[in-house]
mmCIF file of C-alpha atoms and ligand atoms in Angstrom:
data_model
loop_
_atom_site.group_PDB
_atom_site.id
_atom_site.type_symbol
_atom_site.label_atom_id
_atom_site.label_comp_id
_atom_site.label_asym_id
_atom_site.label_seq_id
_atom_site.Cartn_x
_atom_site.Cartn_y
_atom_site.Cartn_z
ATOM 1 C CA MET A 1 -9.537 83.868 -26.798
ATOM 2 C CA THR A 2 -6.389 85.395 -28.750
ATOM 3 C CA THR A 3 -5.361 83.346 -31.663
ATOM 4 C CA ALA A 4 -1.565 83.732 -31.772
ATOM 5 C CA ALA A 5 0.812 80.765 -33.397
ATOM 6 C CA LYS A 6 0.912 78.142 -29.902
ATOM 7 C CA GLN A 7 3.786 75.576 -30.877
ATOM 8 C CA VAL A 8 2.965 72.386 -29.013
ATOM 9 C CA ILE A 9 5.788 70.523 -27.577
ATOM 10 C CA LEU A 10 6.181 66.888 -27.004
ATOM 11 C CA ALA A 11 7.387 65.063 -24.160
ATOM 12 C CA GLU A 12 9.239 61.638 -24.644
ATOM 13 C CA PRO A 13 8.581 58.729 -24.059
ATOM 14 C CA ARG A 14 5.233 59.246 -22.752
ATOM 15 C CA GLY A 15 2.008 57.041 -23.294
ATOM 16 C CA PHE A 16 1.956 53.460 -22.994
ATOM 17 C CA CYS A 17 4.432 51.388 -21.297
ATOM 18 C CA ALA A 18 5.393 48.003 -21.140
ATOM 19 C CA GLY A 19 2.478 46.794 -19.241
ATOM 20 C CA VAL A 20 0.439 48.469 -20.837
ATOM 21 C CA ASP A 21 1.011 47.300 -24.084
ATOM 22 C CA ARG A 22 0.684 43.627 -23.452
ATOM 23 C CA ALA A 23 -1.994 43.819 -20.996
ATOM 24 C CA ILE A 24 -4.069 45.622 -23.092
ATOM 25 C CA GLU A 25 -2.651 42.560 -26.327
ATOM 26 C CA ILE A 26 -3.759 39.515 -23.712
ATOM 27 C CA VAL A 27 -7.754 40.354 -23.512
ATOM 28 C CA GLU A 28 -7.555 40.979 -26.976
ATOM 29 C CA ARG A 29 -5.508 38.220 -28.641
ATOM 30 C CA ALA A 30 -7.594 36.354 -25.651
ATOM 31 C CA LEU A 31 -10.823 37.682 -27.808
ATOM 32 C CA ALA A 32 -9.449 36.633 -30.249
ATOM 33 C CA LYS A 33 -9.182 32.791 -29.459
ATOM 34 C CA PHE A 34 -11.647 31.953 -27.707
ATOM 35 C CA GLY A 35 -14.546 35.115 -28.687
ATOM 36 C CA ALA A 36 -16.497 36.575 -26.770
ATOM 37 C CA PRO A 37 -17.238 37.752 -23.636
ATOM 38 C CA ILE A 38 -13.938 37.778 -21.963
ATOM 39 C CA TYR A 39 -14.356 39.167 -17.913
ATOM 40 C CA VAL A 40 -11.120 40.952 -17.360
ATOM 41 C CA ARG A 41 -11.392 41.610 -13.406
ATOM 42 C CA HIS A 42 -10.925 46.001 -12.866
ATOM 43 C CA GLU A 43 -10.075 48.244 -15.616
ATOM 44 C CA ILE A 44 -7.237 45.791 -17.732
ATOM 45 C CA VAL A 45 -5.474 49.514 -17.320
ATOM 46 C CA HIS A 46 -6.763 52.880 -15.995
ATOM 47 C CA ASN A 47 -7.813 54.299 -19.354
ATOM 48 C CA THR A 48 -12.087 55.358 -21.072
ATOM 49 C CA TYR A 49 -11.222 54.641 -24.086
ATOM 50 C CA VAL A 50 -9.067 52.024 -24.162
ATOM 51 C CA VAL A 51 -12.347 50.277 -21.500
ATOM 52 C CA ASN A 52 -14.423 50.894 -23.721
ATOM 53 C CA ASP A 53 -12.333 50.017 -27.019
ATOM 54 C CA LEU A 54 -12.742 46.535 -25.412
ATOM 55 C CA LYS A 55 -15.890 46.877 -24.506
ATOM 56 C CA ALA A 56 -16.669 46.805 -26.983
ATOM 57 C CA LYS A 57 -14.821 44.319 -28.706
ATOM 58 C CA GLY A 58 -16.140 41.551 -26.173
ATOM 59 C CA ALA A 59 -14.468 42.247 -22.600
ATOM 60 C CA ILE A 60 -16.818 42.455 -19.834
ATOM 61 C CA PHE A 61 -14.985 44.480 -16.882
ATOM 62 C CA ILE A 62 -16.321 43.503 -13.354
ATOM 63 C CA GLU A 63 -14.734 44.528 -9.867
ATOM 64 C CA ASP A 64 -16.390 41.160 -8.398
ATOM 65 C CA LEU A 65 -15.793 37.558 -9.391
ATOM 66 C CA ASP A 66 -19.254 36.957 -8.114
ATOM 67 C CA GLN A 67 -19.818 38.192 -11.503
ATOM 68 C CA VAL A 68 -18.746 36.318 -13.299
ATOM 69 C CA PRO A 69 -20.213 32.952 -14.489
ATOM 70 C CA ALA A 70 -18.842 29.203 -13.676
ATOM 71 C CA GLY A 71 -16.497 28.945 -16.755
ATOM 72 C CA ALA A 72 -15.784 31.578 -18.415
ATOM 73 C CA THR A 73 -12.684 32.450 -19.246
ATOM 74 C CA LEU A 74 -11.636 35.886 -16.717
ATOM 75 C CA VAL A 75 -7.763 37.959 -16.922
ATOM 76 C CA PHE A 76 -6.453 39.731 -13.936
ATOM 77 C CA SER A 77 -5.967 43.656 -14.704
ATOM 78 C CA ALA A 78 -1.977 44.868 -15.130
ATOM 79 C CA HIS A 79 -2.241 46.452 -11.229
ATOM 80 C CA GLY A 80 -2.077 42.956 -9.833
ATOM 81 C CA VAL A 81 -4.700 40.766 -7.422
ATOM 82 C CA SER A 82 -4.472 39.342 -4.018
ATOM 83 C CA LYS A 83 -3.906 36.551 -3.047
ATOM 84 C CA ALA A 84 -7.478 35.848 -1.920
ATOM 85 C CA VAL A 85 -8.840 37.412 -5.579
ATOM 86 C CA GLN A 86 -6.372 34.339 -6.849
ATOM 87 C CA ASP A 87 -6.757 31.486 -4.937
ATOM 88 C CA GLU A 88 -10.756 32.490 -5.618
ATOM 89 C CA ALA A 89 -10.092 32.639 -9.326
ATOM 90 C CA ARG A 90 -8.532 29.619 -8.942
ATOM 91 C CA ARG A 91 -11.200 27.425 -6.679
ATOM 92 C CA ARG A 92 -13.610 28.716 -8.640
ATOM 93 C CA GLY A 93 -11.955 27.312 -11.476
ATOM 94 C CA PHE A 94 -12.133 29.784 -14.079
ATOM 95 C CA ASP A 95 -9.369 29.800 -17.227
ATOM 96 C CA ILE A 96 -7.279 32.690 -15.773
ATOM 97 C CA PHE A 97 -4.227 34.681 -18.068
ATOM 98 C CA ASP A 98 -2.777 37.280 -16.081
ATOM 99 C CA ALA A 99 -2.034 40.791 -17.087
ATOM 100 C CA THR A 100 -0.439 41.887 -13.307
ATOM 101 C CA CYS A 101 2.761 43.890 -15.515
ATOM 102 C CA PRO A 102 5.743 41.456 -14.457
ATOM 103 C CA LEU A 103 7.757 44.940 -12.177
ATOM 104 C CA VAL A 104 4.403 44.126 -10.213
ATOM 105 C CA SER A 105 4.593 40.918 -9.556
ATOM 106 C CA LYS A 106 8.011 41.339 -9.160
ATOM 107 C CA VAL A 107 6.886 43.008 -6.280
ATOM 108 C CA HIS A 108 4.789 40.306 -4.837
ATOM 109 C CA MET A 109 7.869 37.661 -4.943
ATOM 110 C CA GLU A 110 10.127 40.144 -3.318
ATOM 111 C CA VAL A 111 6.837 40.269 -0.687
ATOM 112 C CA ALA A 112 6.401 36.503 -0.555
ATOM 113 C CA LYS A 113 10.526 36.126 0.066
ATOM 114 C CA LEU A 114 11.357 38.232 2.402
ATOM 115 C CA ALA A 115 7.733 37.212 3.932
ATOM 116 C CA ARG A 116 9.083 33.788 4.511
ATOM 117 C CA ASP A 117 12.260 34.562 5.972
ATOM 118 C CA GLY A 118 9.819 36.443 9.370
ATOM 119 C CA TYR A 119 9.625 40.075 7.436
ATOM 120 C CA GLU A 120 7.502 42.375 8.243
ATOM 121 C CA PHE A 121 6.373 45.132 5.247
ATOM 122 C CA ILE A 122 6.728 49.329 5.141
ATOM 123 C CA MET A 123 4.869 49.743 1.905
ATOM 124 C CA ILE A 124 4.679 53.704 0.249
ATOM 125 C CA GLY A 125 1.424 53.691 -1.554
ATOM 126 C CA HIS A 126 -2.277 55.590 -1.947
ATOM 127 C CA LYS A 127 -4.981 54.120 -0.025
ATOM 128 C CA GLY A 128 -7.137 52.439 -1.586
ATOM 129 C CA HIS A 129 -5.295 52.092 -5.100
ATOM 130 C CA PRO A 130 -5.734 48.231 -6.992
ATOM 131 C CA GLU A 131 -1.934 47.735 -6.676
ATOM 132 C CA VAL A 132 -1.721 48.582 -3.437
ATOM 133 C CA GLU A 133 -4.520 45.934 -2.504
ATOM 134 C CA GLY A 134 -2.875 43.666 -4.379
ATOM 135 C CA THR A 135 0.620 43.750 -3.334
ATOM 136 C CA MET A 136 -0.324 44.798 0.208
ATOM 137 C CA GLY A 137 -2.552 41.470 -0.220
ATOM 138 C CA GLN A 138 0.212 38.997 -0.579
ATOM 139 C CA LEU A 139 0.094 38.499 2.704
ATOM 140 C CA ASP A 140 -2.776 38.252 5.701
ATOM 141 C CA HIS A 141 -0.895 41.119 7.393
ATOM 142 C CA GLY A 142 2.242 42.322 8.479
ATOM 143 C CA ILE A 143 1.856 45.080 5.733
ATOM 144 C CA HIS A 144 1.777 48.699 7.211
ATOM 145 C CA LEU A 145 0.923 51.213 4.553
ATOM 146 C CA VAL A 146 2.547 54.841 4.185
ATOM 147 C CA GLU A 147 0.423 57.444 2.198
ATOM 148 C CA ASP A 148 2.805 60.703 3.423
ATOM 149 C CA VAL A 149 6.038 61.634 5.718
ATOM 150 C CA ALA A 150 3.216 62.097 8.345
ATOM 151 C CA ASP A 151 2.314 58.684 8.201
ATOM 152 C CA VAL A 152 5.604 56.870 8.703
ATOM 153 C CA ALA A 153 5.905 58.390 12.792
ATOM 154 C CA ARG A 154 2.461 56.777 13.078
ATOM 155 C CA VAL A 155 2.632 53.075 11.415
ATOM 156 C CA GLN A 156 3.620 50.633 14.377
ATOM 157 C CA PRO A 157 5.424 47.767 13.638
ATOM 158 C CA ALA A 158 5.860 44.608 15.469
ATOM 159 C CA GLN A 159 9.577 44.633 15.637
ATOM 160 C CA THR A 160 11.949 47.219 14.031
ATOM 161 C CA GLU A 161 15.193 44.324 13.179
ATOM 162 C CA ARG A 162 13.596 42.367 10.620
ATOM 163 C CA LEU A 163 11.541 45.422 8.070
ATOM 164 C CA ALA A 164 11.557 46.193 4.812
ATOM 165 C CA LEU A 165 10.269 48.935 2.275
ATOM 166 C CA VAL A 166 7.770 48.169 -0.790
ATOM 167 C CA THR A 167 6.697 51.192 -2.889
ATOM 168 C CA GLN A 168 3.692 51.368 -5.307
ATOM 169 C CA THR A 169 4.822 51.472 -9.126
ATOM 170 C CA THR A 170 3.253 55.011 -10.229
ATOM 171 C CA LEU A 171 4.276 57.081 -7.021
ATOM 172 C CA SER A 172 5.479 60.539 -7.588
ATOM 173 C CA VAL A 173 9.297 59.889 -7.325
ATOM 174 C CA ASP A 174 10.120 62.866 -5.747
ATOM 175 C CA ASP A 175 7.776 62.632 -3.089
ATOM 176 C CA ALA A 176 8.653 58.623 -3.091
ATOM 177 C CA ALA A 177 12.110 59.591 -1.800
ATOM 178 C CA GLU A 178 11.472 61.873 0.647
ATOM 179 C CA ILE A 179 8.767 59.779 2.759
ATOM 180 C CA SER A 180 11.023 56.866 2.466
ATOM 181 C CA ALA A 181 13.905 58.841 3.279
ATOM 182 C CA ALA A 182 11.534 59.507 6.651
ATOM 183 C CA VAL A 183 10.695 55.609 6.584
ATOM 184 C CA ARG A 184 15.128 54.747 7.190
ATOM 185 C CA GLN A 185 14.944 57.954 9.571
ATOM 186 C CA ARG A 186 13.215 55.812 11.991
ATOM 187 C CA PHE A 187 13.877 52.880 10.540
ATOM 188 C CA PRO A 188 17.297 52.755 10.312
ATOM 189 C CA LEU A 189 18.001 49.189 9.555
ATOM 190 C CA ILE A 190 15.344 48.583 7.216
ATOM 191 C CA ARG A 191 15.919 46.899 3.800
ATOM 192 C CA GLU A 192 15.268 48.806 1.059
ATOM 193 C CA PRO A 193 14.798 46.673 -1.986
ATOM 194 C CA LYS A 194 18.341 46.632 -4.667
ATOM 195 C CA GLN A 195 16.268 47.849 -8.132
ATOM 196 C CA GLN A 196 13.579 50.968 -6.640
ATOM 197 C CA ASP A 197 10.107 49.830 -7.015
ATOM 198 C CA ILE A 198 8.605 52.620 -8.743
ATOM 199 C CA CYS A 199 8.518 51.558 -12.666
ATOM 200 C CA TYR A 200 10.774 53.003 -15.571
ATOM 201 C CA ALA A 201 8.444 53.975 -17.664
ATOM 202 C CA THR A 202 7.012 56.545 -14.464
ATOM 203 C CA GLN A 203 10.131 57.262 -13.517
ATOM 204 C CA ASN A 204 11.138 58.658 -18.016
ATOM 205 C CA ARG A 205 7.071 60.004 -18.344
ATOM 206 C CA GLN A 206 8.267 62.161 -15.177
ATOM 207 C CA ASP A 207 11.717 63.673 -15.872
ATOM 208 C CA ALA A 208 10.364 64.854 -18.812
ATOM 209 C CA VAL A 209 7.983 66.428 -17.756
ATOM 210 C CA LYS A 210 10.751 68.082 -15.868
ATOM 211 C CA VAL A 211 12.495 69.372 -18.811
ATOM 212 C CA MET A 212 8.884 70.249 -20.547
ATOM 213 C CA SER A 213 8.644 71.905 -17.710
ATOM 214 C CA ARG A 214 11.299 74.927 -18.026
ATOM 215 C CA GLN A 215 10.223 74.248 -21.105
ATOM 216 C CA VAL A 216 6.378 75.827 -21.075
ATOM 217 C CA GLU A 217 3.590 77.976 -19.869
ATOM 218 C CA VAL A 218 0.877 74.876 -19.773
ATOM 219 C CA VAL A 219 0.884 71.025 -19.463
ATOM 220 C CA ILE A 220 -1.695 69.211 -21.031
ATOM 221 C CA VAL A 221 -1.406 65.789 -19.809
ATOM 222 C CA VAL A 222 -3.416 62.761 -21.512
ATOM 223 C CA GLY A 223 -4.820 60.287 -18.540
ATOM 224 C CA SER A 224 -7.550 59.491 -17.659
ATOM 225 C CA PRO A 225 -8.776 60.687 -13.812
ATOM 226 C CA THR A 226 -8.302 56.411 -11.956
ATOM 227 C CA SER A 227 -4.214 56.527 -13.407
ATOM 228 C CA SER A 228 -1.891 57.515 -10.641
ATOM 229 C CA ASN A 229 1.133 57.971 -12.882
ATOM 230 C CA SER A 230 -0.966 60.500 -14.505
ATOM 231 C CA ASN A 231 -2.130 61.989 -11.923
ATOM 232 C CA ARG A 232 1.472 61.906 -10.547
ATOM 233 C CA LEU A 233 2.368 64.225 -13.336
ATOM 234 C CA ALA A 234 0.082 66.901 -13.895
ATOM 235 C CA GLU A 235 1.003 67.672 -10.714
ATOM 236 C CA LEU A 236 4.926 67.044 -11.376
ATOM 237 C CA ALA A 237 4.333 70.037 -13.763
ATOM 238 C CA ARG A 238 2.268 72.183 -11.458
ATOM 239 C CA LYS A 239 5.041 71.729 -8.146
ATOM 240 C CA LEU A 240 7.238 73.012 -10.382
ATOM 241 C CA GLY A 241 5.103 76.419 -10.895
ATOM 242 C CA VAL A 242 3.663 75.444 -14.489
ATOM 243 C CA PRO A 243 -0.079 75.119 -14.651
ATOM 244 C CA SER A 244 -1.226 71.467 -15.811
ATOM 245 C CA TYR A 245 -4.878 70.221 -16.604
ATOM 246 C CA MET A 246 -5.263 66.487 -17.204
ATOM 247 C CA VAL A 247 -7.962 65.731 -20.124
ATOM 248 C CA ASP A 248 -9.337 62.121 -21.509
ATOM 249 C CA SER A 249 -10.137 63.345 -24.063
ATOM 250 C CA ALA A 250 -9.482 66.646 -26.467
ATOM 251 C CA ASP A 251 -13.396 67.565 -26.084
ATOM 252 C CA GLU A 252 -11.531 68.376 -22.346
ATOM 253 C CA VAL A 253 -9.121 70.527 -23.577
ATOM 254 C CA GLN A 254 -10.503 74.189 -22.072
ATOM 255 C CA PRO A 255 -9.129 76.979 -24.439
ATOM 256 C CA GLY A 256 -8.940 79.128 -21.758
ATOM 257 C CA TRP A 257 -6.140 77.498 -21.093
ATOM 258 C CA LEU A 258 -4.213 78.289 -23.652
ATOM 259 C CA GLU A 259 -5.366 81.143 -24.062
ATOM 260 C CA GLY A 260 -2.105 83.759 -24.522
ATOM 261 C CA LYS A 261 0.149 80.769 -23.837
ATOM 262 C CA SER A 262 2.351 79.895 -27.091
ATOM 263 C CA ARG A 263 3.773 77.421 -25.991
ATOM 264 C CA ILE A 264 2.097 74.424 -24.922
ATOM 265 C CA GLY A 265 3.550 71.332 -22.873
ATOM 266 C CA LEU A 266 1.161 68.056 -23.579
ATOM 267 C CA THR A 267 2.609 64.468 -22.565
ATOM 268 C CA ALA A 268 0.337 61.133 -21.293
ATOM 269 C CA GLY A 269 0.050 59.094 -18.745
ATOM 270 C CA ALA A 270 1.927 54.643 -19.281
ATOM 271 C CA SER A 271 -2.610 53.923 -20.071
ATOM 272 C CA ALA A 272 -3.143 56.731 -22.262
ATOM 273 C CA PRO A 273 -3.142 56.070 -26.288
ATOM 274 C CA GLU A 274 -1.248 57.468 -28.790
ATOM 275 C CA LEU A 275 -4.600 57.755 -30.728
ATOM 276 C CA LEU A 276 -5.515 60.645 -27.952
ATOM 277 C CA VAL A 277 -2.345 62.985 -27.740
ATOM 278 C CA THR A 278 -2.820 62.845 -31.780
ATOM 279 C CA GLN A 279 -6.668 63.769 -31.363
ATOM 280 C CA VAL A 280 -5.348 66.660 -28.329
ATOM 281 C CA ILE A 281 -2.654 68.240 -30.700
ATOM 282 C CA ASP A 282 -5.265 68.708 -33.600
ATOM 283 C CA ARG A 283 -7.529 70.497 -31.314
ATOM 284 C CA ILE A 284 -4.585 72.505 -30.476
ATOM 285 C CA ARG A 285 -4.378 73.360 -33.576
ATOM 286 C CA SER A 286 -7.975 74.366 -34.144
ATOM 287 C CA LEU A 287 -6.960 76.732 -31.236
ATOM 288 C CA GLY A 288 -4.627 79.119 -32.561
ATOM 289 C CA GLY A 289 -1.422 76.185 -33.061
ATOM 290 C CA VAL A 290 0.690 75.149 -35.553
ATOM 291 C CA ALA A 291 3.884 74.046 -34.700
ATOM 292 C CA VAL A 292 4.920 70.642 -33.301
ATOM 293 C CA GLN A 293 8.615 70.462 -31.561
ATOM 294 C CA ARG A 294 8.659 66.707 -30.612
ATOM 295 C CA MET A 295 11.577 66.507 -26.836
ATOM 296 C CA ASP A 296 15.010 65.175 -27.162
ATOM 297 C CA GLY A 297 14.384 62.000 -24.588
ATOM 298 C CA VAL A 298 15.304 58.436 -23.338
ATOM 299 C CA ARG A 299 14.502 55.546 -25.814
ATOM 300 C CA GLU A 300 12.284 52.978 -24.217
ATOM 301 C CA THR A 301 13.203 49.567 -25.673
ATOM 302 C CA VAL A 302 11.284 47.595 -22.531
ATOM 303 C CA LYS A 303 8.926 44.028 -23.827
ATOM 304 C CA PHE A 304 7.071 41.757 -21.865
ATOM 305 C CA PRO A 305 6.112 38.339 -23.451
ATOM 306 C CA LEU A 306 2.787 37.129 -22.525
ATOM 307 C CA PRO A 307 1.382 34.911 -20.684
ATOM 308 C CA LYS A 308 2.000 30.859 -22.018
ATOM 309 C CA GLY A 309 -1.387 30.081 -24.398
ATOM 310 C CA LEU A 310 -1.529 33.397 -26.100
ATOM 311 C CA LYS A 311 1.299 33.566 -27.325
ATOM 312 C CA ILE A 312 1.158 32.813 -31.398
HETATM 313 O O1 0CG B 401 -0.819 54.363 -12.742
HETATM 314 P P1 0CG B 401 -1.950 53.404 -12.892
HETATM 315 O O2 0CG B 401 -1.296 52.251 -11.820
HETATM 316 O O3 0CG B 401 -3.285 53.684 -11.870
HETATM 317 O O4 0CG B 401 -2.359 52.798 -14.007
HETATM 318 P P2 0CG B 401 -2.833 52.957 -15.241
HETATM 319 O O5 0CG B 401 -3.674 52.170 -15.277
HETATM 320 O O6 0CG B 401 -2.986 54.329 -15.735
HETATM 321 O O7 0CG B 401 -1.315 52.683 -16.012
HETATM 322 C C1 0CG B 401 -0.486 51.642 -16.423
HETATM 323 C C2 0CG B 401 -1.131 50.843 -15.491
HETATM 324 C C3 0CG B 401 -1.090 49.656 -15.429
HETATM 325 FE FE1 SF4 B 402 4.216 48.253 -15.553
HETATM 326 FE FE2 SF4 B 402 5.375 50.549 -15.151
HETATM 327 FE FE3 SF4 B 402 3.593 50.604 -16.906
HETATM 328 FE FE4 SF4 B 402 2.862 50.122 -14.231
HETATM 329 S S1 SF4 B 402 3.758 51.671 -15.324
HETATM 330 S S2 SF4 B 402 2.121 48.811 -16.441
HETATM 331 S S3 SF4 B 402 5.115 48.620 -12.873
HETATM 332 S S4 SF4 B 402 5.694 49.268 -16.313
#
């Protein structure tokens, strides 16, 4: 391959959001305060490095509450859980710490409140994603999932006077706008959230990729395959005509991706640690990269408080 000088353009913002910071800190503090093992329902955030690091410190990740012994300390992942999981965990008497991102909890509370007023819901999201299961699981029935515009024509609510729209927090902003426009067209009376459910971190990282994509010939996204928001970043760059690849670790960067490219864009999903970004930069450097240029971008100052019982 050519060893022509390569410049790395670093997206701003990228990487950890406030919800991920808080979720990881909850597990770390629980380990420090109560000792290992700490049980965590589902990957605390969708990142292989983060999960392996916490495993090494004594966290045990499970999907089913049957895997948790009596008397254990249990943390719910940042993606949130259904009422059924919450109730079951309480019934079994676990010591529970809820690492659900407050922005996901806000959607749960909105669903519960409007359901009491007789609303049914259209939810835009990806089937099978834990956040979608958690949000849909706030009610026994009455939430209808749409994944794309075609689904909007198929959905069959029992009535159309009291309908509300909710979305997963980590969707493609542009796809969600298109799907919600189709929902609005079919259900003109639908009630929409005052502030969109797609979170600030998802929005800001996608905005940065849009700006970056105009300046680079290839985009590398640090993120795990299970991470919705990370996948959306790679997908967005591709939609803008820039080849894009997701990597879980630096050794996944293929020399062929960079061949003949002098400007390489680099970003990270909301669950990907900055350490991995640094390792990817080192890898690109070893393949002929020289300078790192940081983009200007939104400075994020959001910070969420820890649950009672884990504050210092
Ligand atoms: O982007 P998703 O919802 O898949 O989650 P991830 O853990 O990657 O990031 C933020 C959270 C929660
Ligand atoms: Fe919360 Fe958004 Fe981060 Fe998810 S991506 S944890 S909703 S801030």
